Each structure stands twice: as structure tokens, then as C-alpha cells.
């Protein structure tokens, strides 16, 4: 069985090791005997029909401007996949643009596709450093954040987690990220998946369940190294 991963804008949206998330997904699938095909989506490409996981990384404001139009053109196709339950992970710059808009420090509004009920407005200082959050679904999740945008989730938006150390969505309400259906939006770079294997396996299992409903669980892996990396990241100073 082949898992098709759609990687959104790998040229413009790749900060602090975000590509590593695709490598982690791929390797954890291969270790369990599955094949993986990574389809890079660049500006101008169509969104293929047969997609099992959607991933997109973070990017500078200038990168977000470059992809804005293409993302909006494909907004309905991406929205339909996410409404349908396609497991997805979007980090920082793309997390912001999966919301309604990002208003930059220069006063430019970069429009998003409104999958998440959230708006983002640049603050006066960047929020930078190691971050640890507690997620209801995944337990402790660790990463690294670096963003000017302050994301304000709407009333009904369900956070990905609550902040234990760091700033998260906006540095004031204690929330981090948003989870809508099987789509996770988060500020956590690092990359997040190699050292938070529970999140990686959630994406893989949801993808596999949709392909073959008889699959109920993933074959466990030896995550000793992954959890050592997790603990080491969690113990770093902010
Ligand atoms: N440009 C956005 C911001 O600064 C996103 C940054 C990022 O993806 N790390 O808020």
C-alpha cells in the first residue's frame, strides 16, 4: 500500500527543519512496510486527487506572499480534503494561512483559506524559543517557535494544546495551535514529528484507516531515540 503525502510549497515554506517532518512520516511508514510517495506542490501545480496526508511548513512573510494566490486558488480543494478527514499538519506560516488572514508588521494583509477559525496579526516583538505544550490527545509536545504573528483562535476553535513553556498562539491566552477535524495547525518547528512520534503516528494511522478500514493500529516501533530527543528538547532553556 502506498501513502501519498502532499508537501505544500517546499521551496517557500521550510523553516527550522520543517522538511524533516516529511522524512519522519516517510521513514515511520517504511519501517512498517508501507510505500510512500511525496508529491511536492509548487505554485501553479494542480492538487492531485489521490492524497492521504497533507503537510506544509513555515515561511517568512515574503514566502507567504509568494504562495498566497496559489493557496487561495486551491483553497476549496484543500478544504474539501480536510472536511473529509484527511490527516494534515501545517506549521507556522502555513498554519497562519490556513486561518483567515495574516496582517504583517508592514500592514499587509496576506489572505488565508479559512480552514481554521483564526486570524493572525503581527505583534511588536517576535516570539522566539523552545516551546513545550500539553495536548489532550498527544500528551507533551515539544518544538521551537519563531513568529511575529499573534494568532487569535475563534470561539469554536479547538487548540492543539496549552502552553507549558513558551508563547504559543499569541503569548497571552495560553493556547497553542488549532486542531480541526484531522488537521493540526501549530507554531512548532524543530521539526516537530521526529521528536513527537505520537503526532507522526496519528497522521499515519488516520491515513491508513481511510485507505483500509480494517487497519485499527500501527505496528509499534522502538522510539527510544525519539523519546530521548523529546526529553532533551523539553529540558532546554526557553
Ligand atoms: N512570517 C510569519 C511570522 O513571522 C511566519 C513565520 C514562520 O513560519 N516561522 O509570523
PDB file of C-alpha atoms and ligand atoms in Angstrom:
ATOM      1  CA  UNK A   1       0.000   0.000   0.000  1.00  0.00           C
ATOM      2  CA  UNK A   2       1.342   3.436  -0.919  1.00  0.00           C
ATOM      3  CA  UNK A   3       0.764   6.512   1.239  1.00  0.00           C
ATOM      4  CA  UNK A   4       0.653   9.700  -0.838  1.00  0.00           C
ATOM      5  CA  UNK A   5       1.928  12.762   1.011  1.00  0.00           C
ATOM      6  CA  UNK A   6       1.205  16.178  -0.458  1.00  0.00           C
ATOM      7  CA  UNK A   7       4.008  18.562   0.527  1.00  0.00           C
ATOM      8  CA  UNK A   8       2.838  22.153   0.077  1.00  0.00           C
ATOM      9  CA  UNK A   9       5.339  24.742  -1.182  1.00  0.00           C
ATOM     10  CA  UNK A  10       8.613  23.090  -0.083  1.00  0.00           C
ATOM     11  CA  UNK A  11      10.661  25.941  -1.614  1.00  0.00           C
ATOM     12  CA  UNK A  12       8.954  28.881   0.040  1.00  0.00           C
ATOM     13  CA  UNK A  13       7.693  27.233   3.218  1.00  0.00           C
ATOM     14  CA  UNK A  14      10.518  25.458   5.013  1.00  0.00           C
ATOM     15  CA  UNK A  15      11.964  26.886   8.207  1.00  0.00           C
ATOM     16  CA  UNK A  16      13.906  25.339  11.107  1.00  0.00           C
ATOM     17  CA  UNK A  17      13.901  21.841   9.696  1.00  0.00           C
ATOM     18  CA  UNK A  18      10.233  21.606   8.693  1.00  0.00           C
ATOM     19  CA  UNK A  19      11.146  19.268   5.784  1.00  0.00           C
ATOM     20  CA  UNK A  20      12.212  16.782   8.454  1.00  0.00           C
ATOM     21  CA  UNK A  21       8.541  16.146   9.146  1.00  0.00           C
ATOM     22  CA  UNK A  22       8.134  14.579   5.712  1.00  0.00           C
ATOM     23  CA  UNK A  23      11.242  12.450   6.273  1.00  0.00           C
ATOM     24  CA  UNK A  24       9.897  11.276   9.636  1.00  0.00           C
ATOM     25  CA  UNK A  25       6.493  10.352   8.180  1.00  0.00           C
ATOM     26  CA  UNK A  26       8.155   8.552   5.303  1.00  0.00           C
ATOM     27  CA  UNK A  27      10.573   6.573   7.442  1.00  0.00           C
ATOM     28  CA  UNK A  28       7.983   5.582  10.052  1.00  0.00           C
ATOM     29  CA  UNK A  29       5.765   4.287   7.236  1.00  0.00           C
ATOM     30  CA  UNK A  30       8.632   2.422   5.541  1.00  0.00           C
ATOM     31  CA  UNK A  31       9.642   0.773   8.830  1.00  0.00           C
ATOM     32  CA  UNK A  32       6.114  -0.687   8.900  1.00  0.00           C
ATOM     33  CA  UNK A  33       6.309  -1.985   5.366  1.00  0.00           C
ATOM     34  CA  UNK A  34       4.328   0.727   3.568  1.00  0.00           C
ATOM     35  CA  UNK A  35       5.449   2.618   0.478  1.00  0.00           C
ATOM     36  CA  UNK A  36       5.427   6.402   0.438  1.00  0.00           C
ATOM     37  CA  UNK A  37       5.154   8.829  -2.424  1.00  0.00           C
ATOM     38  CA  UNK A  38       5.846  12.500  -1.720  1.00  0.00           C
ATOM     39  CA  UNK A  39       4.156  14.887  -4.149  1.00  0.00           C
ATOM     40  CA  UNK A  40       5.626  18.361  -3.959  1.00  0.00           C
ATOM     41  CA  UNK A  41       3.098  21.079  -4.678  1.00  0.00           C
ATOM     42  CA  UNK A  42       4.635  24.192  -6.231  1.00  0.00           C
ATOM     43  CA  UNK A  43       2.909  27.402  -7.303  1.00  0.00           C
ATOM     44  CA  UNK A  44       0.899  26.631 -10.453  1.00  0.00           C
ATOM     45  CA  UNK A  45       0.556  22.878  -9.862  1.00  0.00           C
ATOM     46  CA  UNK A  46      -2.882  21.257  -9.543  1.00  0.00           C
ATOM     47  CA  UNK A  47      -3.809  19.470  -6.296  1.00  0.00           C
ATOM     48  CA  UNK A  48      -3.892  15.743  -7.119  1.00  0.00           C
ATOM     49  CA  UNK A  49      -6.991  13.727  -6.187  1.00  0.00           C
ATOM     50  CA  UNK A  50      -5.275  10.828  -4.522  1.00  0.00           C
ATOM     51  CA  UNK A  51      -3.783  12.370  -1.386  1.00  0.00           C
ATOM     52  CA  UNK A  52      -3.551  10.657   2.013  1.00  0.00           C
ATOM     53  CA  UNK A  53      -1.657  13.229   4.119  1.00  0.00           C
ATOM     54  CA  UNK A  54      -1.192  16.984   3.637  1.00  0.00           C
ATOM     55  CA  UNK A  55       1.886  18.724   5.049  1.00  0.00           C
ATOM     56  CA  UNK A  56       3.089  22.316   4.855  1.00  0.00           C
ATOM     57  CA  UNK A  57       5.846  24.166   6.701  1.00  0.00           C
ATOM     58  CA  UNK A  58       6.529  27.679   7.882  1.00  0.00           C
ATOM     59  CA  UNK A  59       7.884  30.599   5.946  1.00  0.00           C
ATOM     60  CA  UNK A  60       8.931  34.197   6.076  1.00  0.00           C
ATOM     61  CA  UNK A  61       6.341  36.864   5.338  1.00  0.00           C
ATOM     62  CA  UNK A  62       7.872  37.218   1.842  1.00  0.00           C
ATOM     63  CA  UNK A  63       7.403  33.477   1.196  1.00  0.00           C
ATOM     64  CA  UNK A  64       3.804  33.692   2.386  1.00  0.00           C
ATOM     65  CA  UNK A  65       3.159  36.492  -0.116  1.00  0.00           C
ATOM     66  CA  UNK A  66       4.626  34.341  -2.933  1.00  0.00           C
ATOM     67  CA  UNK A  67       2.238  31.463  -2.288  1.00  0.00           C
ATOM     68  CA  UNK A  68      -0.858  33.470  -1.276  1.00  0.00           C
ATOM     69  CA  UNK A  69      -2.550  33.479  -4.656  1.00  0.00           C
ATOM     70  CA  UNK A  70      -1.884  29.827  -5.445  1.00  0.00           C
ATOM     71  CA  UNK A  71      -3.041  28.747  -1.995  1.00  0.00           C
ATOM     72  CA  UNK A  72      -6.261  30.710  -2.410  1.00  0.00           C
ATOM     73  CA  UNK A  73      -6.797  29.176  -5.852  1.00  0.00           C
ATOM     74  CA  UNK A  74      -6.520  25.716  -4.289  1.00  0.00           C
ATOM     75  CA  UNK A  75      -8.356  26.632  -1.081  1.00  0.00           C
ATOM     76  CA  UNK A  76     -11.581  24.804  -1.954  1.00  0.00           C
ATOM     77  CA  UNK A  77      -9.759  21.625  -2.964  1.00  0.00           C
ATOM     78  CA  UNK A  78      -7.730  21.635   0.272  1.00  0.00           C
ATOM     79  CA  UNK A  79     -10.788  22.473   2.347  1.00  0.00           C
ATOM     80  CA  UNK A  80     -12.720  19.564   0.823  1.00  0.00           C
ATOM     81  CA  UNK A  81      -9.908  17.149   1.731  1.00  0.00           C
ATOM     82  CA  UNK A  82      -9.763  18.403   5.287  1.00  0.00           C
ATOM     83  CA  UNK A  83     -13.551  18.346   5.728  1.00  0.00           C
ATOM     84  CA  UNK A  84     -13.341  14.777   4.522  1.00  0.00           C
ATOM     85  CA  UNK A  85     -10.903  13.933   7.338  1.00  0.00           C
ATOM     86  CA  UNK A  86      -7.562  13.864   5.510  1.00  0.00           C
ATOM     87  CA  UNK A  87      -4.859  13.962   8.207  1.00  0.00           C
ATOM     88  CA  UNK A  88      -2.861  17.147   7.810  1.00  0.00           C
ATOM     89  CA  UNK A  89      -0.138  19.138   9.533  1.00  0.00           C
ATOM     90  CA  UNK A  90       0.620  22.784   8.822  1.00  0.00           C
ATOM     91  CA  UNK A  91       3.312  24.725  10.645  1.00  0.00           C
ATOM     92  CA  UNK A  92       3.614  28.415  11.453  1.00  0.00           C
ATOM     93  CA  UNK A  93       3.451  30.325   8.127  1.00  0.00           C
ATOM     94  CA  UNK A  94       1.007  27.860   6.588  1.00  0.00           C
ATOM     95  CA  UNK A  95      -0.858  27.452   9.867  1.00  0.00           C
ATOM     96  CA  UNK A  96      -1.480  31.203   9.725  1.00  0.00           C
ATOM     97  CA  UNK A  97      -2.701  30.982   6.113  1.00  0.00           C
ATOM     98  CA  UNK A  98      -4.977  28.016   6.873  1.00  0.00           C
ATOM     99  CA  UNK A  99      -6.700  30.632   9.052  1.00  0.00           C
ATOM    100  CA  UNK A 100      -8.492  33.696   7.677  1.00  0.00           C
ATOM    101  CA  UNK A 101      -5.585  36.114   7.220  1.00  0.00           C
ATOM    102  CA  UNK A 102      -2.205  37.288   8.483  1.00  0.00           C
ATOM    103  CA  UNK A 103      -1.710  41.023   8.896  1.00  0.00           C
ATOM    104  CA  UNK A 104       2.058  41.638   8.712  1.00  0.00           C
ATOM    105  CA  UNK A 105       4.040  44.235  10.667  1.00  0.00           C
ATOM    106  CA  UNK A 106       4.102  46.272   7.444  1.00  0.00           C
ATOM    107  CA  UNK A 107       0.322  46.403   7.446  1.00  0.00           C
ATOM    108  CA  UNK A 108      -0.070  43.996   4.525  1.00  0.00           C
ATOM    109  CA  UNK A 109      -2.937  41.526   4.738  1.00  0.00           C
ATOM    110  CA  UNK A 110      -1.999  38.092   3.418  1.00  0.00           C
ATOM    111  CA  UNK A 111      -5.271  36.275   2.908  1.00  0.00           C
ATOM    112  CA  UNK A 112      -5.710  32.693   4.062  1.00  0.00           C
ATOM    113  CA  UNK A 113      -8.161  29.938   3.176  1.00  0.00           C
ATOM    114  CA  UNK A 114     -10.220  29.906   6.381  1.00  0.00           C
ATOM    115  CA  UNK A 115      -9.956  26.236   7.271  1.00  0.00           C
ATOM    116  CA  UNK A 116      -9.160  27.320  10.822  1.00  0.00           C
ATOM    117  CA  UNK A 117     -11.366  29.857  12.540  1.00  0.00           C
ATOM    118  CA  UNK A 118      -8.498  32.211  13.423  1.00  0.00           C
ATOM    119  CA  UNK A 119      -6.881  35.470  12.422  1.00  0.00           C
ATOM    120  CA  UNK A 120      -3.226  36.443  12.864  1.00  0.00           C
ATOM    121  CA  UNK A 121      -1.826  39.911  13.407  1.00  0.00           C
ATOM    122  CA  UNK A 122       1.886  40.701  13.711  1.00  0.00           C
ATOM    123  CA  UNK A 123       2.917  41.773  17.211  1.00  0.00           C
ATOM    124  CA  UNK A 124       5.596  44.273  18.112  1.00  0.00           C
ATOM    125  CA  UNK A 125       8.177  41.625  19.027  1.00  0.00           C
ATOM    126  CA  UNK A 126       8.985  38.172  17.690  1.00  0.00           C
ATOM    127  CA  UNK A 127       8.127  35.192  19.844  1.00  0.00           C
ATOM    128  CA  UNK A 128      11.242  33.029  19.733  1.00  0.00           C
ATOM    129  CA  UNK A 129      12.444  29.983  21.632  1.00  0.00           C
ATOM    130  CA  UNK A 130      11.913  26.419  22.684  1.00  0.00           C
ATOM    131  CA  UNK A 131       8.320  25.565  23.465  1.00  0.00           C
ATOM    132  CA  UNK A 132       6.605  22.773  25.379  1.00  0.00           C
ATOM    133  CA  UNK A 133       2.856  22.243  25.246  1.00  0.00           C
ATOM    134  CA  UNK A 134       0.382  19.819  26.738  1.00  0.00           C
ATOM    135  CA  UNK A 135      -2.010  18.334  24.238  1.00  0.00           C
ATOM    136  CA  UNK A 136      -5.120  16.458  25.332  1.00  0.00           C
ATOM    137  CA  UNK A 137      -4.671  13.979  22.546  1.00  0.00           C
ATOM    138  CA  UNK A 138      -0.886  13.598  22.280  1.00  0.00           C
ATOM    139  CA  UNK A 139       0.422  14.436  25.765  1.00  0.00           C
ATOM    140  CA  UNK A 140       3.531  16.628  25.973  1.00  0.00           C
ATOM    141  CA  UNK A 141       4.667  18.015  22.608  1.00  0.00           C
ATOM    142  CA  UNK A 142       7.972  19.880  22.153  1.00  0.00           C
ATOM    143  CA  UNK A 143       9.292  22.181  19.454  1.00  0.00           C
ATOM    144  CA  UNK A 144      10.779  25.546  18.579  1.00  0.00           C
ATOM    145  CA  UNK A 145       8.825  28.678  17.677  1.00  0.00           C
ATOM    146  CA  UNK A 146       9.821  31.877  15.887  1.00  0.00           C
ATOM    147  CA  UNK A 147       6.999  34.124  14.718  1.00  0.00           C
ATOM    148  CA  UNK A 148       5.852  37.712  14.727  1.00  0.00           C
ATOM    149  CA  UNK A 149       2.228  36.737  14.163  1.00  0.00           C
ATOM    150  CA  UNK A 150      -0.161  36.558  17.101  1.00  0.00           C
ATOM    151  CA  UNK A 151      -2.902  34.085  16.273  1.00  0.00           C
ATOM    152  CA  UNK A 152      -6.326  34.590  17.807  1.00  0.00           C
ATOM    153  CA  UNK A 153      -8.426  31.443  17.613  1.00  0.00           C
ATOM    154  CA  UNK A 154     -12.179  31.996  17.185  1.00  0.00           C
ATOM    155  CA  UNK A 155     -14.676  30.880  19.831  1.00  0.00           C
ATOM    156  CA  UNK A 156     -15.262  27.422  18.456  1.00  0.00           C
ATOM    157  CA  UNK A 157     -11.643  26.680  17.522  1.00  0.00           C
ATOM    158  CA  UNK A 158     -10.094  23.806  19.458  1.00  0.00           C
ATOM    159  CA  UNK A 159      -6.454  24.435  20.421  1.00  0.00           C
ATOM    160  CA  UNK A 160      -3.816  21.825  19.594  1.00  0.00           C
ATOM    161  CA  UNK A 161      -2.550  22.213  23.154  1.00  0.00           C
ATOM    162  CA  UNK A 162      -1.933  24.510  26.104  1.00  0.00           C
ATOM    163  CA  UNK A 163       1.437  26.153  26.638  1.00  0.00           C
ATOM    164  CA  UNK A 164       3.691  24.837  29.414  1.00  0.00           C
ATOM    165  CA  UNK A 165       6.774  26.815  28.319  1.00  0.00           C
ATOM    166  CA  UNK A 166       6.896  29.413  25.560  1.00  0.00           C
ATOM    167  CA  UNK A 167       4.366  31.671  23.834  1.00  0.00           C
ATOM    168  CA  UNK A 168       2.159  29.580  21.517  1.00  0.00           C
ATOM    169  CA  UNK A 169      -0.635  31.221  19.547  1.00  0.00           C
ATOM    170  CA  UNK A 170      -0.305  34.713  20.975  1.00  0.00           C
ATOM    171  CA  UNK A 171       1.660  34.670  24.236  1.00  0.00           C
ATOM    172  CA  UNK A 172      -1.390  35.665  26.241  1.00  0.00           C
ATOM    173  CA  UNK A 173      -4.221  33.124  26.221  1.00  0.00           C
ATOM    174  CA  UNK A 174      -2.133  30.004  26.896  1.00  0.00           C
ATOM    175  CA  UNK A 175      -3.286  28.201  23.757  1.00  0.00           C
ATOM    176  CA  UNK A 176      -1.080  26.662  21.091  1.00  0.00           C
ATOM    177  CA  UNK A 177      -2.190  25.798  17.591  1.00  0.00           C
ATOM    178  CA  UNK A 178      -5.586  24.588  16.438  1.00  0.00           C
ATOM    179  CA  UNK A 179      -6.914  21.165  15.585  1.00  0.00           C
ATOM    180  CA  UNK A 180      -9.849  20.978  13.189  1.00  0.00           C
ATOM    181  CA  UNK A 181     -11.029  17.505  12.191  1.00  0.00           C
ATOM    182  CA  UNK A 182      -7.738  15.677  11.480  1.00  0.00           C
ATOM    183  CA  UNK A 183      -5.859  18.859  10.577  1.00  0.00           C
ATOM    184  CA  UNK A 184      -3.268  20.165  13.038  1.00  0.00           C
ATOM    185  CA  UNK A 185      -2.036  23.742  12.782  1.00  0.00           C
ATOM    186  CA  UNK A 186       0.839  24.658  15.090  1.00  0.00           C
ATOM    187  CA  UNK A 187       3.765  27.028  15.588  1.00  0.00           C
ATOM    188  CA  UNK A 188       6.085  24.145  16.482  1.00  0.00           C
ATOM    189  CA  UNK A 189       9.091  23.823  14.191  1.00  0.00           C
ATOM    190  CA  UNK A 190      12.114  21.794  15.044  1.00  0.00           C
ATOM    191  CA  UNK A 191      10.958  19.661  13.163  1.00  0.00           C
ATOM    192  CA  UNK A 192       8.063  18.526  15.345  1.00  0.00           C
ATOM    193  CA  UNK A 193       7.451  14.947  14.148  1.00  0.00           C
ATOM    194  CA  UNK A 194      10.806  13.187  14.761  1.00  0.00           C
ATOM    195  CA  UNK A 195      10.709  14.028  18.465  1.00  0.00           C
ATOM    196  CA  UNK A 196       6.955  13.739  18.931  1.00  0.00           C
ATOM    197  CA  UNK A 197       6.273  10.308  17.418  1.00  0.00           C
ATOM    198  CA  UNK A 198       2.696  10.196  18.753  1.00  0.00           C
ATOM    199  CA  UNK A 199       1.798  13.061  16.424  1.00  0.00           C
ATOM    200  CA  UNK A 200       3.535  11.407  13.454  1.00  0.00           C
ATOM    201  CA  UNK A 201       1.750   8.114  14.096  1.00  0.00           C
ATOM    202  CA  UNK A 202      -1.618   9.853  14.420  1.00  0.00           C
ATOM    203  CA  UNK A 203      -1.183  11.222  10.871  1.00  0.00           C
ATOM    204  CA  UNK A 204      -0.072   7.846   9.518  1.00  0.00           C
ATOM    205  CA  UNK A 205      -2.788   5.821  11.244  1.00  0.00           C
ATOM    206  CA  UNK A 206      -5.581   8.166  10.154  1.00  0.00           C
ATOM    207  CA  UNK A 207      -4.254   7.992   6.591  1.00  0.00           C
ATOM    208  CA  UNK A 208      -4.111   4.193   6.632  1.00  0.00           C
ATOM    209  CA  UNK A 209      -7.555   3.802   8.256  1.00  0.00           C
ATOM    210  CA  UNK A 210      -9.060   5.827   5.433  1.00  0.00           C
ATOM    211  CA  UNK A 211      -7.424   3.562   2.852  1.00  0.00           C
ATOM    212  CA  UNK A 212      -8.226   0.311   4.625  1.00  0.00           C
ATOM    213  CA  UNK A 213     -10.845   0.453   7.418  1.00  0.00           C
ATOM    214  CA  UNK A 214      -9.656  -2.917   8.736  1.00  0.00           C
ATOM    215  CA  UNK A 215      -6.427  -1.250   9.953  1.00  0.00           C
ATOM    216  CA  UNK A 216      -7.014  -0.340  13.600  1.00  0.00           C
ATOM    217  CA  UNK A 217      -3.479   0.231  14.886  1.00  0.00           C
ATOM    218  CA  UNK A 218       0.103   0.692  13.730  1.00  0.00           C
ATOM    219  CA  UNK A 219       2.848  -1.779  14.436  1.00  0.00           C
ATOM    220  CA  UNK A 220       4.741  -0.241  17.412  1.00  0.00           C
ATOM    221  CA  UNK A 221       8.290   0.998  16.823  1.00  0.00           C
ATOM    222  CA  UNK A 222      11.214   1.282  19.198  1.00  0.00           C
ATOM    223  CA  UNK A 223      11.046   5.025  19.981  1.00  0.00           C
ATOM    224  CA  UNK A 224      13.912   5.098  22.497  1.00  0.00           C
ATOM    225  CA  UNK A 225      15.959   7.588  20.462  1.00  0.00           C
ATOM    226  CA  UNK A 226      12.920   9.678  19.538  1.00  0.00           C
ATOM    227  CA  UNK A 227      11.907   9.978  23.187  1.00  0.00           C
ATOM    228  CA  UNK A 228      15.475  10.838  24.207  1.00  0.00           C
ATOM    229  CA  UNK A 229      15.364  13.665  21.651  1.00  0.00           C
ATOM    230  CA  UNK A 230      11.967  14.675  23.045  1.00  0.00           C
ATOM    231  CA  UNK A 231      13.213  14.823  26.651  1.00  0.00           C
ATOM    232  CA  UNK A 232      16.353  16.680  25.664  1.00  0.00           C
ATOM    233  CA  UNK A 233      14.299  19.291  23.736  1.00  0.00           C
ATOM    234  CA  UNK A 234      11.848  19.646  26.622  1.00  0.00           C
ATOM    235  CA  UNK A 235      14.634  20.310  29.122  1.00  0.00           C
ATOM    236  CA  UNK A 236      16.295  23.089  27.093  1.00  0.00           C
ATOM    237  CA  UNK A 237      16.011  26.633  28.410  1.00  0.00           C
ATOM    238  CA  UNK A 238      13.490  28.826  26.626  1.00  0.00           C
TER     239      UNK A 238
HETATM  240  N1  LIG B   1       6.118  35.017   8.771  1.00  0.00           N
HETATM  241  C1  LIG B   1       5.322  34.507   9.834  1.00  0.00           C
HETATM  242  C2  LIG B   1       5.564  35.210  11.143  1.00  0.00           C
HETATM  243  O1  LIG B   1       6.620  35.754  11.362  1.00  0.00           O
HETATM  244  C3  LIG B   1       5.540  33.030   9.979  1.00  0.00           C
HETATM  245  C4  LIG B   1       6.915  32.686  10.481  1.00  0.00           C
HETATM  246  C5  LIG B   1       7.226  31.213  10.469  1.00  0.00           C
HETATM  247  O2  LIG B   1       6.656  30.459   9.678  1.00  0.00           O
HETATM  248  N2  LIG B   1       8.187  30.807  11.290  1.00  0.00           N
HETATM  249  O3  LIG B   1       4.697  35.210  11.983  1.00  0.00           O
END
